[in-house]
Amino acid sequence: MTKKKLILILSVIIAVAYSCKDQNKENSQMKSVMAVHDEVMPKMGTIGKLVSQLDEKITNDASSDDYVAAREELKAAHKAMMDWMKGFGDRFDGDEILNGKALTEEKQKWLDEEEAKVNALKDQINSSIKQAEDLLQSN
């Protein structure tokens, strides 16, 4: 084997190895984003229950400003989740989300953005639920 062929073969092997490493990073990042989604999605039911409880308090309490504010935070968190899911679904197809299909450079940038968005969304959902639960328990 000539030196030129050996260098070419090694170059191809190295390129494939780095490509697989990048693909694994994408797969793991996509799985991480979906894990956050899967963690907060069941909380949509909790948000609905809390909104109902707050609605009842608002109806029965003349000084309901705190209840109204907590309800609006919950509704905003719910809307943010729905908007995020729609936007995420518009950016990525099922193979990319579920099967680890390789992402283009642009889509990798989008995934970085979506990871930041879903983590902020998680914080918004959790804090709105905590605020509402604390308010309902204190009164």
mmCIF file of C-alpha atoms in Angstrom:
data_model
loop_
_atom_site.group_PDB
_atom_site.id
_atom_site.type_symbol
_atom_site.label_atom_id
_atom_site.label_comp_id
_atom_site.label_asym_id
_atom_site.label_seq_id
_atom_site.Cartn_x
_atom_site.Cartn_y
_atom_site.Cartn_z
ATOM 1 C CA MET A 1 0.000 0.000 0.000
ATOM 2 C CA THR A 2 1.380 3.354 -0.930
ATOM 3 C CA LYS A 3 1.818 6.128 1.568
ATOM 4 C CA LYS A 4 -0.766 8.225 -0.288
ATOM 5 C CA LYS A 5 -3.425 5.490 -0.029
ATOM 6 C CA LEU A 6 -2.659 4.955 3.651
ATOM 7 C CA ILE A 7 -3.075 8.681 4.388
ATOM 8 C CA LEU A 8 -6.338 8.722 2.442
ATOM 9 C CA ILE A 9 -7.713 5.712 4.331
ATOM 10 C CA LEU A 10 -6.701 7.172 7.702
ATOM 11 C CA SER A 11 -8.270 10.497 6.751
ATOM 12 C CA VAL A 12 -11.547 8.787 5.887
ATOM 13 C CA ILE A 13 -11.520 6.800 9.148
ATOM 14 C CA ILE A 14 -10.873 9.949 11.186
ATOM 15 C CA ALA A 15 -13.599 11.858 9.343
ATOM 16 C CA VAL A 16 -16.115 9.061 9.954
ATOM 17 C CA ALA A 17 -15.148 8.861 13.628
ATOM 18 C CA TYR A 18 -15.660 12.606 14.118
ATOM 19 C CA SER A 19 -18.908 12.464 12.196
ATOM 20 C CA CYS A 20 -20.184 9.717 14.485
ATOM 21 C CA LYS A 21 -19.073 11.696 17.527
ATOM 22 C CA ASP A 22 -21.021 14.748 16.287
ATOM 23 C CA GLN A 23 -24.023 12.540 15.516
ATOM 24 C CA ASN A 24 -23.939 11.126 19.062
ATOM 25 C CA LYS A 25 -23.834 14.665 20.460
ATOM 26 C CA GLU A 26 -26.886 15.566 18.347
ATOM 27 C CA ASN A 27 -28.706 12.399 19.424
ATOM 28 C CA SER A 28 -27.941 13.003 23.072
ATOM 29 C CA GLN A 29 -28.898 16.677 22.849
ATOM 30 C CA MET A 30 -32.179 15.811 21.112
ATOM 31 C CA LYS A 31 -32.866 13.176 23.783
ATOM 32 C CA SER A 32 -32.133 15.761 26.475
ATOM 33 C CA VAL A 33 -34.553 18.266 24.932
ATOM 34 C CA MET A 34 -37.235 15.595 24.632
ATOM 35 C CA ALA A 35 -36.622 14.457 28.228
ATOM 36 C CA VAL A 36 -37.379 17.981 29.474
ATOM 37 C CA HIS A 37 -40.521 18.020 27.330
ATOM 38 C CA ASP A 38 -41.549 14.634 28.702
ATOM 39 C CA GLU A 39 -40.943 15.858 32.248
ATOM 40 C CA VAL A 40 -43.107 18.975 31.977
ATOM 41 C CA MET A 41 -45.848 17.783 29.611
ATOM 42 C CA PRO A 42 -47.735 15.857 32.332
ATOM 43 C CA LYS A 43 -47.827 19.084 34.351
ATOM 44 C CA MET A 44 -50.313 20.544 31.862
ATOM 45 C CA GLY A 45 -53.015 18.636 33.745
ATOM 46 C CA THR A 46 -51.829 20.143 37.020
ATOM 47 C CA ILE A 47 -51.995 23.589 35.457
ATOM 48 C CA GLY A 48 -55.591 22.953 34.368
ATOM 49 C CA LYS A 49 -56.624 21.850 37.869
ATOM 50 C CA LEU A 50 -54.937 24.837 39.486
ATOM 51 C CA VAL A 51 -56.595 27.253 37.042
ATOM 52 C CA SER A 52 -59.978 25.772 38.019
ATOM 53 C CA GLN A 53 -59.199 26.113 41.723
ATOM 54 C CA LEU A 54 -58.095 29.702 41.224
ATOM 55 C CA ASP A 55 -61.219 30.462 39.175
ATOM 56 C CA GLU A 56 -63.308 29.266 42.110
ATOM 57 C CA LYS A 57 -61.348 31.445 44.543
ATOM 58 C CA ILE A 58 -61.670 34.450 42.224
ATOM 59 C CA THR A 59 -65.448 33.989 42.039
ATOM 60 C CA ASN A 60 -65.806 33.711 45.833
ATOM 61 C CA ASP A 61 -63.251 36.304 46.982
ATOM 62 C CA ALA A 62 -63.592 40.066 46.603
ATOM 63 C CA SER A 63 -59.823 40.634 46.992
ATOM 64 C CA SER A 64 -58.721 38.272 44.254
ATOM 65 C CA ASP A 65 -55.785 40.123 42.650
ATOM 66 C CA ASP A 66 -53.252 37.503 43.790
ATOM 67 C CA TYR A 67 -55.454 34.699 42.473
ATOM 68 C CA VAL A 68 -55.910 36.449 39.136
ATOM 69 C CA ALA A 69 -52.150 36.991 38.802
ATOM 70 C CA ALA A 70 -51.396 33.349 39.646
ATOM 71 C CA ARG A 71 -54.042 32.164 37.169
ATOM 72 C CA GLU A 72 -52.581 34.348 34.415
ATOM 73 C CA GLU A 73 -49.079 32.964 35.114
ATOM 74 C CA LEU A 74 -50.427 29.429 34.790
ATOM 75 C CA LYS A 75 -52.216 30.259 31.555
ATOM 76 C CA ALA A 76 -49.075 31.905 30.178
ATOM 77 C CA ALA A 77 -47.016 28.803 31.059
ATOM 78 C CA HIS A 78 -49.575 26.544 29.377
ATOM 79 C CA LYS A 79 -49.601 28.709 26.239
ATOM 80 C CA ALA A 80 -45.786 28.797 26.215
ATOM 81 C CA MET A 81 -45.722 24.983 26.249
ATOM 82 C CA MET A 82 -48.186 24.733 23.372
ATOM 83 C CA ASP A 83 -46.287 27.378 21.371
ATOM 84 C CA TRP A 84 -42.947 25.658 22.037
ATOM 85 C CA MET A 85 -44.265 22.277 20.894
ATOM 86 C CA LYS A 86 -45.675 23.773 17.686
ATOM 87 C CA GLY A 87 -42.451 25.638 16.937
ATOM 88 C CA PHE A 88 -40.322 22.588 17.693
ATOM 89 C CA GLY A 89 -42.499 20.404 15.469
ATOM 90 C CA ASP A 90 -42.229 22.949 12.667
ATOM 91 C CA ARG A 91 -38.428 22.876 12.850
ATOM 92 C CA PHE A 92 -37.769 19.133 13.135
ATOM 93 C CA ASP A 93 -39.298 16.057 11.543
ATOM 94 C CA GLY A 94 -40.160 12.795 13.263
ATOM 95 C CA ASP A 95 -36.981 11.038 12.125
ATOM 96 C CA GLU A 96 -34.843 13.789 13.596
ATOM 97 C CA ILE A 97 -36.766 13.810 16.867
ATOM 98 C CA LEU A 98 -37.332 10.095 17.384
ATOM 99 C CA ASN A 99 -34.769 8.248 15.296
ATOM 100 C CA GLY A 100 -31.627 10.352 15.572
ATOM 101 C CA LYS A 101 -31.536 11.380 11.911
ATOM 102 C CA ALA A 102 -28.504 13.594 11.305
ATOM 103 C CA LEU A 103 -29.120 17.331 11.520
ATOM 104 C CA THR A 104 -27.932 19.957 9.091
ATOM 105 C CA GLU A 105 -25.715 22.702 10.476
ATOM 106 C CA GLU A 106 -28.710 25.057 10.554
ATOM 107 C CA LYS A 107 -30.854 22.536 12.393
ATOM 108 C CA GLN A 108 -28.079 21.965 14.933
ATOM 109 C CA LYS A 109 -28.179 25.696 15.679
ATOM 110 C CA TRP A 110 -31.949 25.439 16.016
ATOM 111 C CA LEU A 111 -31.546 22.518 18.426
ATOM 112 C CA ASP A 112 -29.209 24.629 20.557
ATOM 113 C CA GLU A 113 -31.893 27.350 20.617
ATOM 114 C CA GLU A 114 -34.653 24.868 21.408
ATOM 115 C CA GLU A 115 -32.656 23.395 24.276
ATOM 116 C CA ALA A 116 -32.405 26.844 25.884
ATOM 117 C CA LYS A 117 -36.102 27.514 25.227
ATOM 118 C CA VAL A 118 -37.329 24.236 26.717
ATOM 119 C CA ASN A 119 -35.225 24.723 29.852
ATOM 120 C CA ALA A 120 -36.644 28.237 30.315
ATOM 121 C CA LEU A 121 -40.115 26.787 29.703
ATOM 122 C CA LYS A 122 -39.535 24.162 32.397
ATOM 123 C CA ASP A 123 -38.625 26.903 34.872
ATOM 124 C CA GLN A 124 -41.704 28.937 33.886
ATOM 125 C CA ILE A 125 -44.040 25.973 34.299
ATOM 126 C CA ASN A 126 -42.563 24.874 37.617
ATOM 127 C CA SER A 127 -42.539 28.381 39.094
ATOM 128 C CA SER A 128 -46.126 29.133 38.015
ATOM 129 C CA ILE A 129 -47.323 25.863 39.565
ATOM 130 C CA LYS A 130 -45.412 26.510 42.787
ATOM 131 C CA GLN A 131 -46.746 30.063 43.019
ATOM 132 C CA ALA A 132 -50.344 28.891 42.564
ATOM 133 C CA GLU A 133 -49.999 25.964 44.972
ATOM 134 C CA ASP A 134 -48.386 28.169 47.632
ATOM 135 C CA LEU A 135 -51.126 30.777 47.240
ATOM 136 C CA LEU A 136 -53.917 28.193 47.466
ATOM 137 C CA GLN A 137 -52.360 26.514 50.495
ATOM 138 C CA SER A 138 -51.850 29.781 52.371
ATOM 139 C CA ASN A 139 -55.512 30.795 52.022
#
